[in-house]
XYZ file of C-alpha atoms in Angstrom:
515
model
C 123.895 177.070 -72.737
C 122.861 174.822 -75.564
C 120.419 172.066 -74.969
C 120.010 168.776 -76.378
C 116.690 168.654 -78.835
C 115.320 165.280 -79.837
C 113.956 164.599 -83.673
C 109.924 164.051 -84.233
C 108.848 162.520 -87.578
C 105.262 163.641 -86.380
C 103.953 166.028 -84.663
C 100.823 168.642 -82.709
C 101.778 172.222 -82.130
C 99.395 173.775 -79.567
C 99.249 177.070 -79.601
C 98.089 178.210 -76.062
C 96.449 181.261 -75.399
C 95.843 180.507 -71.318
C 93.270 177.828 -70.404
C 93.886 175.961 -67.243
C 93.685 172.532 -69.702
C 96.381 173.862 -72.373
C 99.090 170.835 -70.953
C 96.161 168.387 -70.798
C 95.428 168.928 -74.652
C 98.839 168.141 -74.379
C 98.454 164.879 -72.660
C 95.321 163.596 -74.698
C 97.261 163.366 -77.991
C 100.082 161.995 -76.660
C 97.663 159.496 -75.092
C 97.137 158.732 -78.894
C 101.028 158.031 -79.312
C 101.616 161.109 -81.131
C 103.582 163.799 -80.148
C 102.431 167.062 -78.992
C 104.144 170.287 -78.005
C 102.964 173.178 -76.612
C 103.854 177.188 -78.694
C 103.059 180.364 -77.522
C 100.260 181.475 -79.354
C 102.705 184.804 -80.412
C 104.298 182.111 -83.069
C 105.104 183.164 -86.801
C 103.263 181.163 -89.478
C 106.583 180.726 -90.758
C 108.131 179.634 -87.718
C 104.973 176.907 -88.029
C 106.185 176.235 -91.324
C 109.396 175.340 -90.559
C 108.562 173.119 -87.886
C 105.909 171.193 -90.343
C 103.497 169.411 -88.025
C 101.056 167.373 -89.303
C 98.895 169.900 -87.007
C 97.944 172.244 -84.910
C 95.281 173.065 -82.243
C 94.084 176.405 -80.587
C 93.573 175.947 -77.334
C 91.019 177.264 -74.462
C 91.598 180.606 -73.036
C 90.077 182.942 -70.436
C 89.766 186.066 -72.883
C 86.638 187.901 -74.419
C 87.813 187.949 -78.218
C 86.436 191.433 -78.194
C 88.641 192.911 -75.448
C 91.144 194.976 -76.725
C 94.320 193.069 -75.792
C 92.413 190.223 -76.598
C 95.234 187.172 -77.992
C 95.015 186.407 -81.382
C 97.366 184.195 -83.519
C 99.566 185.234 -86.561
C 96.470 184.977 -89.638
C 99.542 183.011 -91.469
C 98.786 179.947 -89.879
C 95.622 179.487 -91.715
C 96.884 179.815 -95.238
C 100.010 176.607 -94.288
C 97.507 173.980 -95.356
C 97.732 172.645 -92.260
C 94.988 171.280 -89.914
C 93.222 173.188 -87.194
C 91.283 172.180 -84.674
C 90.113 175.384 -82.140
C 89.298 174.241 -79.049
C 86.728 176.907 -76.815
C 88.179 180.648 -77.372
C 89.515 178.450 -79.950
C 86.813 178.262 -82.087
C 85.867 181.783 -81.429
C 89.420 182.696 -82.908
C 88.217 180.866 -85.670
C 84.533 181.614 -86.268
C 85.942 185.989 -85.551
C 88.715 186.040 -88.230
C 86.469 183.791 -91.085
C 83.627 186.594 -90.611
C 81.931 184.710 -88.360
C 80.027 186.981 -85.047
C 80.785 185.882 -81.404
C 78.565 187.692 -78.698
C 78.192 187.365 -75.132
C 75.664 184.483 -74.157
C 72.660 185.581 -72.311
C 72.919 182.840 -69.964
C 76.954 181.558 -69.320
C 77.331 178.077 -69.597
C 79.727 175.841 -67.677
C 79.584 172.584 -66.707
C 77.778 169.765 -68.763
C 75.937 169.887 -71.430
C 73.915 168.113 -74.115
C 75.979 168.011 -77.662
C 73.367 167.060 -80.804
C 75.410 165.864 -83.535
C 74.686 167.370 -87.131
C 77.491 165.956 -89.405
C 78.426 162.900 -88.076
C 81.669 162.658 -90.772
C 85.351 163.476 -89.468
C 85.652 164.853 -85.859
C 82.013 162.716 -84.934
C 83.156 159.725 -86.825
C 82.084 156.682 -84.968
C 79.856 158.823 -82.381
C 76.463 158.634 -81.836
C 73.919 160.997 -82.326
C 74.303 163.009 -79.003
C 76.795 163.243 -76.557
C 77.265 164.850 -73.318
C 80.405 167.665 -72.968
C 82.178 169.865 -70.707
C 81.730 173.536 -71.423
C 83.294 176.474 -69.689
C 82.394 180.192 -71.671
C 81.390 182.832 -71.733
C 81.178 183.818 -75.349
C 79.703 181.850 -78.274
C 79.434 182.249 -81.796
C 76.368 183.523 -82.895
C 76.555 183.953 -86.974
C 78.672 181.087 -88.511
C 81.430 182.334 -90.984
C 81.270 181.900 -94.650
C 82.347 178.598 -96.173
C 81.643 176.620 -92.639
C 79.242 174.639 -91.915
C 77.638 173.720 -88.561
C 78.682 170.187 -87.601
C 76.537 170.157 -83.738
C 74.802 172.253 -81.230
C 73.633 172.496 -77.890
C 70.295 174.798 -76.157
C 72.608 177.223 -75.580
C 75.649 177.386 -78.165
C 73.919 177.576 -81.830
C 77.140 176.738 -83.171
C 78.818 174.365 -81.058
C 81.074 172.408 -83.077
C 82.184 173.887 -86.580
C 84.253 172.866 -90.111
C 85.949 173.923 -93.448
C 86.279 170.286 -94.800
C 88.018 172.591 -98.405
C 91.028 173.936 -95.643
C 90.372 171.358 -93.015
C 89.745 174.252 -90.174
C 87.689 172.717 -87.105
C 86.057 174.484 -84.374
C 84.592 173.233 -80.949
C 83.158 175.228 -78.223
C 83.613 172.091 -75.507
C 86.829 170.186 -74.069
C 87.337 166.974 -76.018
C 90.049 167.152 -73.702
C 88.538 166.827 -70.197
C 87.421 163.159 -68.733
C 83.657 165.309 -68.000
C 83.311 164.660 -72.063
C 82.374 161.477 -72.931
C 84.108 160.446 -76.210
C 85.928 163.741 -76.029
C 89.059 160.804 -76.966
C 87.556 159.779 -79.866
C 86.879 163.559 -80.931
C 90.882 163.953 -80.359
C 91.782 161.145 -82.308
C 89.420 161.420 -85.161
C 90.956 164.840 -85.761
C 95.012 163.304 -85.357
C 94.385 160.380 -87.550
C 91.171 160.956 -90.122
C 92.225 164.764 -90.542
C 95.692 165.547 -90.019
C 96.521 162.048 -91.031
C 98.891 160.953 -88.244
C 100.436 157.176 -88.099
C 100.792 157.030 -84.208
C 104.655 156.397 -83.177
C 105.110 158.502 -80.363
C 106.276 155.738 -78.806
C 108.503 154.447 -75.814
C 110.424 152.371 -77.745
C 110.745 154.964 -80.791
C 111.241 157.728 -77.604
C 114.526 155.797 -76.757
C 115.365 154.536 -80.539
C 116.148 158.185 -81.624
C 117.235 159.437 -77.742
C 120.382 157.169 -78.051
C 120.996 158.451 -81.668
C 120.668 162.321 -80.545
C 123.066 162.083 -77.421
C 125.684 159.591 -79.460
C 125.417 162.462 -81.898
C 126.052 164.914 -79.931
C 128.634 163.473 -77.395
C 130.824 161.482 -80.116
C 133.758 160.896 -77.498
C 133.386 162.945 -75.096
C 132.965 162.473 -70.980
C 129.242 163.516 -69.881
C 128.376 162.971 -65.788
C 124.676 162.916 -64.578
C 123.387 164.315 -61.358
C 121.444 161.046 -59.887
C 119.330 161.647 -56.976
C 117.738 158.120 -57.454
C 114.095 159.316 -58.388
C 112.425 157.645 -61.505
C 113.555 161.051 -63.415
C 117.791 161.073 -63.078
C 117.356 157.258 -62.635
C 115.878 157.018 -66.622
C 117.921 159.971 -67.535
C 121.573 158.066 -66.576
C 120.399 154.676 -67.747
C 119.304 156.131 -71.222
C 122.470 157.808 -71.304
C 124.888 155.314 -69.787
C 123.130 153.063 -73.041
C 124.236 155.159 -75.838
C 127.496 156.267 -74.481
C 128.699 153.633 -71.953
C 131.666 154.309 -69.139
C 131.662 157.967 -71.026
C 129.410 158.561 -68.484
C 130.088 159.124 -64.902
C 126.734 159.794 -62.362
C 127.366 161.983 -59.527
C 125.256 161.605 -56.074
C 125.081 164.226 -54.040
C 123.965 164.413 -50.438
C 123.057 167.340 -50.101
C 121.345 166.950 -47.006
C 117.785 167.603 -47.951
C 116.968 163.986 -48.672
C 114.627 161.574 -47.440
C 116.388 159.000 -44.489
C 118.298 156.309 -45.865
C 117.830 157.428 -49.370
C 121.615 157.181 -49.643
C 122.339 153.915 -49.405
C 119.129 153.429 -51.082
C 120.684 154.781 -54.118
C 123.993 153.284 -53.807
C 122.439 149.540 -53.243
C 120.189 150.461 -56.560
C 122.754 151.740 -59.112
C 126.091 149.812 -57.776
C 126.178 148.468 -61.482
C 126.910 151.905 -63.385
C 130.057 154.598 -62.557
C 128.684 156.577 -59.752
C 130.331 158.821 -57.834
C 128.683 159.328 -54.015
C 129.573 163.291 -52.602
C 128.963 164.632 -49.339
C 127.914 167.981 -49.829
C 125.357 168.317 -46.670
C 127.279 170.786 -44.766
C 127.704 173.190 -47.752
C 124.082 173.085 -48.818
C 122.885 174.167 -45.397
C 125.278 176.927 -44.863
C 123.986 178.147 -48.045
C 120.596 177.730 -46.692
C 120.840 179.579 -43.664
C 118.348 181.580 -42.799
C 116.905 181.328 -46.225
C 112.586 181.591 -46.338
C 112.201 182.379 -49.258
C 110.868 179.320 -51.283
C 112.247 180.903 -54.796
C 115.684 182.143 -53.668
C 115.983 178.014 -51.755
C 115.698 176.466 -54.665
C 118.341 179.000 -56.817
C 120.364 178.693 -53.912
C 120.236 175.322 -54.408
C 120.508 175.057 -58.455
C 123.621 176.840 -57.720
C 125.448 174.977 -55.372
C 124.615 171.537 -57.254
C 126.301 173.327 -60.588
C 128.973 174.422 -58.935
C 129.592 171.150 -56.716
C 129.359 169.275 -60.560
C 132.478 171.347 -62.663
C 134.567 171.241 -59.431
C 133.463 167.621 -60.146
C 134.382 168.153 -63.646
C 137.267 169.818 -63.390
C 138.826 167.339 -61.034
C 137.626 164.707 -63.769
C 139.114 166.678 -66.552
C 137.314 166.723 -70.056
C 134.133 166.553 -68.735
C 132.099 168.761 -71.441
C 128.463 167.609 -70.370
C 125.945 167.498 -68.090
C 122.774 165.522 -68.060
C 119.962 165.784 -65.491
C 116.389 164.846 -65.785
C 114.143 167.943 -66.281
C 110.478 167.157 -67.306
C 107.765 168.597 -69.723
C 106.035 169.849 -66.375
C 109.069 170.863 -64.820
C 109.262 173.301 -68.861
C 105.872 174.287 -68.448
C 105.954 175.319 -64.481
C 109.401 177.051 -64.848
C 108.767 179.876 -68.008
C 105.582 181.474 -69.235
C 104.675 179.831 -72.129
C 101.575 182.617 -72.875
C 103.535 185.411 -72.461
C 102.186 187.695 -69.690
C 101.321 185.181 -67.445
C 102.913 184.058 -64.040
C 105.537 181.415 -63.799
C 104.136 179.076 -61.129
C 107.963 178.414 -59.665
C 111.364 177.513 -60.898
C 112.563 174.543 -60.920
C 116.282 173.710 -60.055
C 116.584 171.979 -62.893
C 115.580 174.976 -65.296
C 115.029 178.217 -63.371
C 118.189 178.011 -61.208
C 121.160 177.188 -63.799
C 123.465 179.915 -63.963
C 124.066 181.390 -67.595
C 127.467 181.102 -67.685
C 127.817 177.210 -66.296
C 130.697 175.732 -68.407
C 129.213 172.577 -68.882
C 126.894 171.572 -71.880
C 123.275 170.778 -71.016
C 121.741 167.484 -71.487
C 118.142 166.475 -71.208
C 116.744 163.659 -72.410
C 113.178 163.410 -70.935
C 113.193 167.562 -71.216
C 109.715 166.204 -73.266
C 108.238 163.681 -71.622
C 105.520 163.710 -68.654
C 106.074 161.297 -65.930
C 103.678 158.024 -66.769
C 105.874 158.335 -70.010
C 109.270 158.531 -68.056
C 107.759 155.514 -66.530
C 107.056 153.282 -69.202
C 110.664 154.665 -70.898
C 111.735 153.499 -67.705
C 110.579 149.893 -67.403
C 111.926 149.178 -70.762
C 115.371 150.226 -69.673
C 115.384 147.675 -66.676
C 115.279 150.621 -64.099
C 114.739 149.067 -60.339
C 110.846 148.911 -59.905
C 111.164 150.111 -56.126
C 112.545 153.277 -58.047
C 110.213 153.397 -61.117
C 107.557 153.054 -58.606
C 108.884 155.850 -56.412
C 106.368 158.912 -56.099
C 108.071 162.151 -57.269
C 110.400 163.789 -55.456
C 111.203 167.839 -55.466
C 114.775 168.546 -56.963
C 115.332 170.879 -53.566
C 114.611 168.289 -51.404
C 112.889 168.746 -47.964
C 113.813 172.238 -48.236
C 110.410 172.802 -50.299
C 109.091 170.990 -47.643
C 109.986 172.765 -44.638
C 108.261 175.898 -45.165
C 110.207 178.926 -43.266
C 113.951 178.197 -42.270
C 115.616 175.176 -42.692
C 117.982 173.932 -39.786
C 119.430 170.192 -39.191
C 115.764 170.124 -36.232
C 113.110 170.559 -38.862
C 115.204 167.929 -41.226
C 114.693 165.676 -39.412
C 111.473 166.183 -37.468
C 110.117 166.219 -41.023
C 112.178 163.106 -42.245
C 110.524 160.692 -39.048
C 107.013 162.294 -40.040
C 108.017 160.842 -44.048
C 108.918 157.947 -42.946
C 105.773 156.910 -40.816
C 103.432 158.519 -43.606
C 104.286 156.203 -46.037
C 105.130 153.378 -44.293
C 101.566 153.359 -43.403
C 100.020 153.882 -47.233
C 102.632 150.694 -48.439
C 101.371 148.670 -45.620
C 97.396 149.683 -46.441
C 98.096 149.636 -50.383
C 97.674 152.893 -50.833
C 101.294 153.937 -51.712
C 100.458 152.620 -55.722
C 96.786 154.439 -55.376
C 98.218 157.657 -55.086
C 100.691 159.868 -57.578
C 102.310 161.576 -54.263
C 102.706 161.538 -50.662
C 104.454 163.640 -48.230
C 104.517 165.396 -45.452
C 105.408 169.142 -44.687
C 106.829 170.969 -41.522
C 104.893 174.435 -40.316
C 106.730 177.245 -39.486
C 104.262 177.478 -36.192
C 104.340 175.591 -32.833
C 100.248 174.972 -31.397
C 99.506 174.127 -27.985
C 99.446 170.265 -26.742
C 98.567 168.294 -23.982
C 100.639 164.647 -23.655
C 99.874 163.052 -20.587
C 99.289 165.935 -17.464
C 101.934 168.340 -18.990
C 102.063 171.153 -21.775
C 103.243 170.863 -24.931
C 103.894 173.573 -27.373
C 105.907 171.929 -30.742
C 105.425 172.299 -34.073
C 102.472 170.879 -36.359
C 103.281 168.817 -39.260
C 100.979 168.445 -43.125
C 99.775 165.717 -44.653
C 99.684 165.454 -48.509
C 98.982 163.111 -50.836
C 97.393 163.399 -54.414
C 95.549 161.865 -57.515
C 96.988 162.602 -60.839
C 98.516 161.250 -64.199
C 101.030 163.325 -64.485
C 101.031 166.381 -61.890
C 100.025 169.240 -63.799
C 96.535 169.037 -62.523
C 96.055 166.501 -59.238
C 92.680 166.286 -56.882
C 93.763 165.365 -52.871
C 93.597 161.785 -52.075
C 90.195 160.451 -50.033
C 92.608 158.250 -48.022
C 90.110 156.404 -45.590
C 89.320 158.309 -41.921
C 90.680 155.420 -40.107
C 94.378 155.085 -41.404
C 94.661 159.092 -41.471
C 94.172 158.417 -37.932
C 96.522 155.711 -37.324
C 99.229 157.693 -38.928
C 98.618 160.267 -36.655
C 99.111 158.637 -33.784
C 101.752 157.248 -34.588
C 103.417 160.668 -35.949
C 102.605 162.561 -32.441
C 103.332 159.677 -30.391
C 107.223 158.494 -31.959
C 108.311 161.717 -33.360
C 108.842 163.841 -30.705
C 108.725 167.753 -31.074
C 105.105 167.286 -33.042
C 101.592 167.369 -32.011
C 99.612 168.007 -34.127
C 98.823 166.699 -37.805
C 96.353 168.139 -40.110
C 95.689 166.683 -43.672
C 95.817 169.180 -46.956
C 92.409 168.590 -48.732
C 93.331 170.821 -51.882
C 93.302 170.348 -55.231
C 96.125 171.658 -58.166
C 94.520 174.331 -59.590
C 94.192 176.732 -57.586
C 97.292 175.286 -55.429
C 100.374 173.297 -56.505
C 101.246 169.506 -55.314
C 104.915 170.893 -53.006
C 103.484 173.728 -50.736
C 106.700 175.925 -52.142
């Protein structure tokens, strides 16, 4: 299965050693308009040489450098003459491999710490004498390696920042990528521009221009179909490809029976100006899903059916060689292990549910973007504002918001609760303040009393989170009076629901979606 790869003029490679903040490092680099990509720590030095990045960042990680199975990079990366920044465990790797000593701290350091700056050049250009930083480590560097200088220290970490200017290798024990570190963005910016020599050309305009060129080169005069769901990702994908190859593109909207209320009509209205074909396959999807309760199986069944529909449609249309879809970078990260032994969080049907023997060549022009970057691209392309500002919606639809078995009755219950939740959020002004909001139908019934009658009906969960990119998220602190109004409406207006609860878990440790 072939995939499109966008060419970059400058990029930063992030070697992943298992830190919970690895994706956040990538985001912080991109905020400086520099392209970043996460790769497994096992990547070989010659592979990096072939890529030719402007710089390398070694992420943090949960391991101790002295564990028998401690992850270590190919030491050849230090001979590539490419600037390197090690963060937390990344600093300890540098210290260990260059002849320093890393020991277990007498007192572990998690949370806020005061960093005293010993050298204001390079990483700390434009920063004062000290700053608050965020620590998360048990080991620390106790003996600095030869040819390295101490650039900063804390009360508990004598070598909290080190650097070898001749080789452009630096390490920080704290996490500059998190918001708890003051001026962390300045430290990252100094590494990118002062040390790596980046120019900051990763802009929405640059992405559009490069993507159009690449799509034209790959598609040539062939025809292409695009799975259009009506969400931000597929809408931007469709308009980007339409701008590239015009009428060679046919967008296909499939009603899989797992959509929100009124969604099909909305999609048809918003995209009437491009070649759009509507297919009602709801009976097929619901038949496939009958009796299925495992979320991974749900996703793969849905992905397989989507591809089958697209391939059958391609045969009817004739001479279709390409399938486009709106896979994003977080889908890729969460659907495959970057760190090797780490666990896959979920298979996204855009990524993990595709058959290996599919006949169509896959084009995923947004595969390298986070959600906020997609919205920036979409704004330039002219995506309608109601679509552009729409909350993320999972590819498998309501199938992963019904815990357990799926049937039409449960789908209808979930649709009605979802409509009420979103209506109240929009009326109160909260819709634009949260990243994502939706309801989840639980596979349990609870006892209730309505009037003088005993009820035994379903419970529904309200889920609303705040986030920048979906990689991490916190539960939204909705006002109690708003939650009360939403709960009252759902219980009074949706027959079959007698209990409403609010999800106050963050990501991590939870995921945003329940399945």
